[in-house]
XYZ file of N, CA and C in Angstrom:
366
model
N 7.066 -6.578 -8.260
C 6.930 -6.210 -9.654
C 6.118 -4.920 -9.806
N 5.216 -4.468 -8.989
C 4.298 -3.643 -8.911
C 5.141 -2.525 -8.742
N 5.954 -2.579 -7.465
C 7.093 -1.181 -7.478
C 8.132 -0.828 -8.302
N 8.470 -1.730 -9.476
C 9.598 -1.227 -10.541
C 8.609 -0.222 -10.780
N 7.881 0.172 -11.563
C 7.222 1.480 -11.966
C 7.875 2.881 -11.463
N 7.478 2.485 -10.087
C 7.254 3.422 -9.520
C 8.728 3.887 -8.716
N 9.426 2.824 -8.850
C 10.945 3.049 -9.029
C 11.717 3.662 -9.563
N 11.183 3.571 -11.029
C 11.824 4.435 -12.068
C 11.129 5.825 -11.922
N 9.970 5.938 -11.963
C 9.893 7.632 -11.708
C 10.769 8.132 -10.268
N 11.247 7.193 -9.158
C 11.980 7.690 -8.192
C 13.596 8.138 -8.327
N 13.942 7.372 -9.530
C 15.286 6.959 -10.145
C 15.072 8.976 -11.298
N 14.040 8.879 -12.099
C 14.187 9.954 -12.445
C 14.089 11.449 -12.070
N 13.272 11.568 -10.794
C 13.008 11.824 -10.119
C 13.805 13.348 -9.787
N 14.897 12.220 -9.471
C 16.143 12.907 -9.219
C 16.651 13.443 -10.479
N 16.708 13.220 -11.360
C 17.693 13.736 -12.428
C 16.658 14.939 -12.862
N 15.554 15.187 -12.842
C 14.366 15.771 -13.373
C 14.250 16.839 -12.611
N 15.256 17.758 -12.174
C 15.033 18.841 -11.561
C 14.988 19.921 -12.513
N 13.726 20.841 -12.155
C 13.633 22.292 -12.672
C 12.560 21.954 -14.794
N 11.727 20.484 -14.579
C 11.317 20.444 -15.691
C 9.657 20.658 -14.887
N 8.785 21.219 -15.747
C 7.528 21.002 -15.674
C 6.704 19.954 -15.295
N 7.193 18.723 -16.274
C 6.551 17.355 -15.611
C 6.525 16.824 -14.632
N 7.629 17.553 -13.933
C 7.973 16.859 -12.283
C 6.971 17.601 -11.360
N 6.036 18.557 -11.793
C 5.021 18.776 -10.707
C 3.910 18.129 -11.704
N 3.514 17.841 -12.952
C 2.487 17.223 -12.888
C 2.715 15.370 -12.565
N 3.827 14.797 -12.197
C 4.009 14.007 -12.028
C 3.727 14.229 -10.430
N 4.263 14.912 -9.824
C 3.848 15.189 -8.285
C 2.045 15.357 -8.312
N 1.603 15.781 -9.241
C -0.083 15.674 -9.133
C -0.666 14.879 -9.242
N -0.033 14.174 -9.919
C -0.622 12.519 -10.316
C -0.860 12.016 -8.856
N 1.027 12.226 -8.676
C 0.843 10.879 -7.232
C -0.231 11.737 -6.046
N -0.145 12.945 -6.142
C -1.085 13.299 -4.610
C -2.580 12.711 -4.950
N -2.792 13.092 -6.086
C -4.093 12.695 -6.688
C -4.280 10.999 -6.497
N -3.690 10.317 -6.612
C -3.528 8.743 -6.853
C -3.563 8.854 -4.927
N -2.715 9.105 -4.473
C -2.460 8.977 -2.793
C -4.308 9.367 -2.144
N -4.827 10.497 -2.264
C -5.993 10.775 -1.727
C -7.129 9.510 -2.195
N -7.724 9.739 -3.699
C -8.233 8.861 -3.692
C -8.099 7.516 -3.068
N -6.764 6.620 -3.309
C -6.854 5.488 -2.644
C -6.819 5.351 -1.238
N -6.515 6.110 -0.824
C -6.518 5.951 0.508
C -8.072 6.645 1.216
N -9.378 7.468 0.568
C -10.191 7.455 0.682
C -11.198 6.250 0.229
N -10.876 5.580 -0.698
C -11.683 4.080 -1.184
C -11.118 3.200 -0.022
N -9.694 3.223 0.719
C -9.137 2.358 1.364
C -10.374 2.453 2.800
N -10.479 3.554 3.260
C -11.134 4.359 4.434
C -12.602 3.457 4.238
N -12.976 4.181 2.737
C -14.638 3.762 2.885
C -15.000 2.435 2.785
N -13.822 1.375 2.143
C -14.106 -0.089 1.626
C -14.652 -0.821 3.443
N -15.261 -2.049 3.215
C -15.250 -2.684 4.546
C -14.906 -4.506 4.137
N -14.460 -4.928 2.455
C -14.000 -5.851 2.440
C -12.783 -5.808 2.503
N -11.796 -6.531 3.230
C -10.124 -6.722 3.329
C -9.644 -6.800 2.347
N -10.116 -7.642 1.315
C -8.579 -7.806 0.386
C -9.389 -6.347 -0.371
N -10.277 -5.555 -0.749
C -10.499 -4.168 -1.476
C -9.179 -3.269 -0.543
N -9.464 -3.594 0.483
C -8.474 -1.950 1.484
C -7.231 -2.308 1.207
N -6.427 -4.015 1.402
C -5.306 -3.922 1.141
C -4.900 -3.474 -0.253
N -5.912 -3.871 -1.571
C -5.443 -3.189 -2.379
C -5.762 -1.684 -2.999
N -6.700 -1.277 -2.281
C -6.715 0.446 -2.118
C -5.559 1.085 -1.130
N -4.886 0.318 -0.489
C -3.910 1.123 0.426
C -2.618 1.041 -0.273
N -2.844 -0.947 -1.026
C -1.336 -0.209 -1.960
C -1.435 0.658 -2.844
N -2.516 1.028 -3.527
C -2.938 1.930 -4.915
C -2.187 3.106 -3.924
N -2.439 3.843 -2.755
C -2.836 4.943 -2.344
C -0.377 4.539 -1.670
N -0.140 3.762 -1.398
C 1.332 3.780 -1.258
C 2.006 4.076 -2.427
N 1.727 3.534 -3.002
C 1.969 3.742 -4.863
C 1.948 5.657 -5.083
N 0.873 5.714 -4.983
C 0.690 7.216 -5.147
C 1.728 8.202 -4.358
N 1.788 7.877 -3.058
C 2.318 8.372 -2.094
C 4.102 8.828 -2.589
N 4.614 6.788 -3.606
C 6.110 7.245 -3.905
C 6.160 8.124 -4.999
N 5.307 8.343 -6.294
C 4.693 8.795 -6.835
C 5.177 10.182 -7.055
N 4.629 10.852 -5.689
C 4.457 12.290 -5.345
C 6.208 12.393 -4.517
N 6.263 11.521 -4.163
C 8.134 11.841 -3.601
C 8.872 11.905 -4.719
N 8.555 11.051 -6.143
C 9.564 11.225 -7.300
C 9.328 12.408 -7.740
N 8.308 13.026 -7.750
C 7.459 14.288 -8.284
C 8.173 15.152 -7.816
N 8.347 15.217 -6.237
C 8.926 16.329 -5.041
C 10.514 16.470 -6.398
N 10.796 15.560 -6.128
C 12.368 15.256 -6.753
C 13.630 15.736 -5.709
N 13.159 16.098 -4.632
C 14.642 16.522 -3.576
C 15.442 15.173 -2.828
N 16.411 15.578 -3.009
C 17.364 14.119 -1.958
C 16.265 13.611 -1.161
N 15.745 14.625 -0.096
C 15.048 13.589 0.759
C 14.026 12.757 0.182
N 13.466 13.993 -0.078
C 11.684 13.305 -0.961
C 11.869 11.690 -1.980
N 13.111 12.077 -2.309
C 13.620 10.593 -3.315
C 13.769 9.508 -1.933
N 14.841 9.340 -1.200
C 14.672 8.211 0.089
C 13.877 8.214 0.461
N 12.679 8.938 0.853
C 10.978 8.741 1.476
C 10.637 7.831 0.198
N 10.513 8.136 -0.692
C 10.008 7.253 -1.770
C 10.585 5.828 -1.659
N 12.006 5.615 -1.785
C 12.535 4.528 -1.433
C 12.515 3.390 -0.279
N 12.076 4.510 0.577
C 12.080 3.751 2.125
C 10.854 3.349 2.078
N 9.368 4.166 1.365
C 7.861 3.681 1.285
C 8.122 2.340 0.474
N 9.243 2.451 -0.470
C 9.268 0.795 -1.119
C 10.010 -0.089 -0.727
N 10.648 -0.358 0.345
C 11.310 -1.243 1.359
C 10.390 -1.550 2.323
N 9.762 -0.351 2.984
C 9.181 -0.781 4.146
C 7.746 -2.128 4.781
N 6.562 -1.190 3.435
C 5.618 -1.696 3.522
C 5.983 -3.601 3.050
N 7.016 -4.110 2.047
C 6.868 -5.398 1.896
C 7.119 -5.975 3.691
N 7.636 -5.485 4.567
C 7.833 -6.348 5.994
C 6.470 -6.272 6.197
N 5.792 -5.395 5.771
C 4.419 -5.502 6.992
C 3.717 -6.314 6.140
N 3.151 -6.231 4.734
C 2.478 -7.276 3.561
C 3.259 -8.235 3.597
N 4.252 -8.663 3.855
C 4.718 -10.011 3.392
C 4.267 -11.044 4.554
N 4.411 -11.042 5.496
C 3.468 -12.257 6.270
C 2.051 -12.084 6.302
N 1.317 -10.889 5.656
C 0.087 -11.059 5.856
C -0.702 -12.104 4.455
N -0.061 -11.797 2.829
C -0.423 -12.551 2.082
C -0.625 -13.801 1.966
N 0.596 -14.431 2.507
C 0.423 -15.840 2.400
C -0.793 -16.235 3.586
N -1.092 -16.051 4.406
C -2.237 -16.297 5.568
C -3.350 -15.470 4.955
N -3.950 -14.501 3.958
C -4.984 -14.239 4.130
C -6.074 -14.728 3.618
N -5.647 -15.413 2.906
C -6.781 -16.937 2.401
C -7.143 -17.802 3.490
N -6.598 -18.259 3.828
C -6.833 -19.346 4.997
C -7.060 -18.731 6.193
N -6.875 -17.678 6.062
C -7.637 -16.858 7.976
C -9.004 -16.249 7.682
N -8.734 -15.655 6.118
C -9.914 -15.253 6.020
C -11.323 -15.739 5.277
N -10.887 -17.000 4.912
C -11.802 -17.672 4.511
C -12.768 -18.847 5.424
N -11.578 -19.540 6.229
C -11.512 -20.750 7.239
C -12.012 -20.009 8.301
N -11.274 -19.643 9.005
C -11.397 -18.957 10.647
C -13.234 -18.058 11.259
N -12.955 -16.847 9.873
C -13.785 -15.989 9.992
C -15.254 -16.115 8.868
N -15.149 -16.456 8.137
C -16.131 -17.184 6.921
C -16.648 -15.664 6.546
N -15.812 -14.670 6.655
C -16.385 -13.375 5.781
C -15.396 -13.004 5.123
N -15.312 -11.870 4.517
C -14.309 -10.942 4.091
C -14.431 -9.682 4.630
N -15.658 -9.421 5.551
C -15.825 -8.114 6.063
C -15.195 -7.653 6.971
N -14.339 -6.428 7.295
C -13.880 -6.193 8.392
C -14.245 -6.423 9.951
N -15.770 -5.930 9.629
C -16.535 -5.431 10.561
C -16.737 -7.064 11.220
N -16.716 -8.014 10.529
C -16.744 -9.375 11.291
C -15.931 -10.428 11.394
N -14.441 -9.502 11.319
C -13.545 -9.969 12.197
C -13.064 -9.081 13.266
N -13.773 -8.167 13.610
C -13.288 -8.245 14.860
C -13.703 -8.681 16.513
N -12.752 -9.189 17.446
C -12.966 -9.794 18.374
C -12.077 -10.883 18.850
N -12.269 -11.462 19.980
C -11.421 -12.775 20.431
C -11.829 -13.742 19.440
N -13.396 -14.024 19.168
C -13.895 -14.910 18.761
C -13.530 -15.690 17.234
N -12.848 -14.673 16.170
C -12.322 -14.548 15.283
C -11.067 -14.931 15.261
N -10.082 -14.420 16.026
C -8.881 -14.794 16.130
C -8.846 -15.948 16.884
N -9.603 -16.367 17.940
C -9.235 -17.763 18.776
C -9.698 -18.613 17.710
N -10.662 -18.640 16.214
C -11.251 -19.490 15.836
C -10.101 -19.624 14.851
N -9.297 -18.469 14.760
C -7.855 -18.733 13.226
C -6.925 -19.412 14.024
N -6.690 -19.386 15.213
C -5.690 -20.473 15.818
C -5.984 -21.777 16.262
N -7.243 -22.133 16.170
C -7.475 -23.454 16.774
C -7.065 -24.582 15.244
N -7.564 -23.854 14.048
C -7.341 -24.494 12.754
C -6.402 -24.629 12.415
């Protein structure tokens, strides 16, 4: 639901060649892409980065509807196909790995064997 948005500026994207808005729409998304993906960088709780990294993917298709060229439009499209394979098995498990297993939310203390051997024994 989050990517219809950002669909439709990809959908217009294309038709929007040679108007003005299509580079401040391209500013938006670079602007939206840096920041989140600098909050993503500096955060050290998990569920903050996963959702600073989608803010900062978001941005990313954003700036491809902005671009508005054939390619720049399928980069946009393919950023919204791709990332659900890699998020979709991580949501449903990140409650229960990261609550049960590791008893933080901090990055910094899950990492190790000790963390992961403790999410598979449960």
């Amino acid at each position: 639901m989050v990517k219809a948005g950002v669909y439709l500026v990809l959908r217009m994207g294309a038709v929007g060649r040679g108007y003005k808005s299509r580079d401040d729409v391209a500013l938006v998304g670079a602007v939206t892409f840096v920041v989140g993906s600098l909050a993503a960088i500096t955060s050290s709780e998990a569920k903050r980065v996963l959702a600073w990294s989608t803010v900062a993917n978001l941005g990313l298709i954003v700036l491809c509807g902005g671009i508005g060229t054939y390619e720049a439009v399928w980069a946009g499209i393919l950023l919204i196909i791709f990332p659900c394979g890699g998020q979709m098995p991580v949501v449903p498990v990140r409650g229960r790995w990261w609550n049960t297993s590791c008893n933080s939310r901090n990055i910094e203390d899950m990492s190790g064997w000790s963390c992961a051997c403790r999410a598979w024994r449960s």
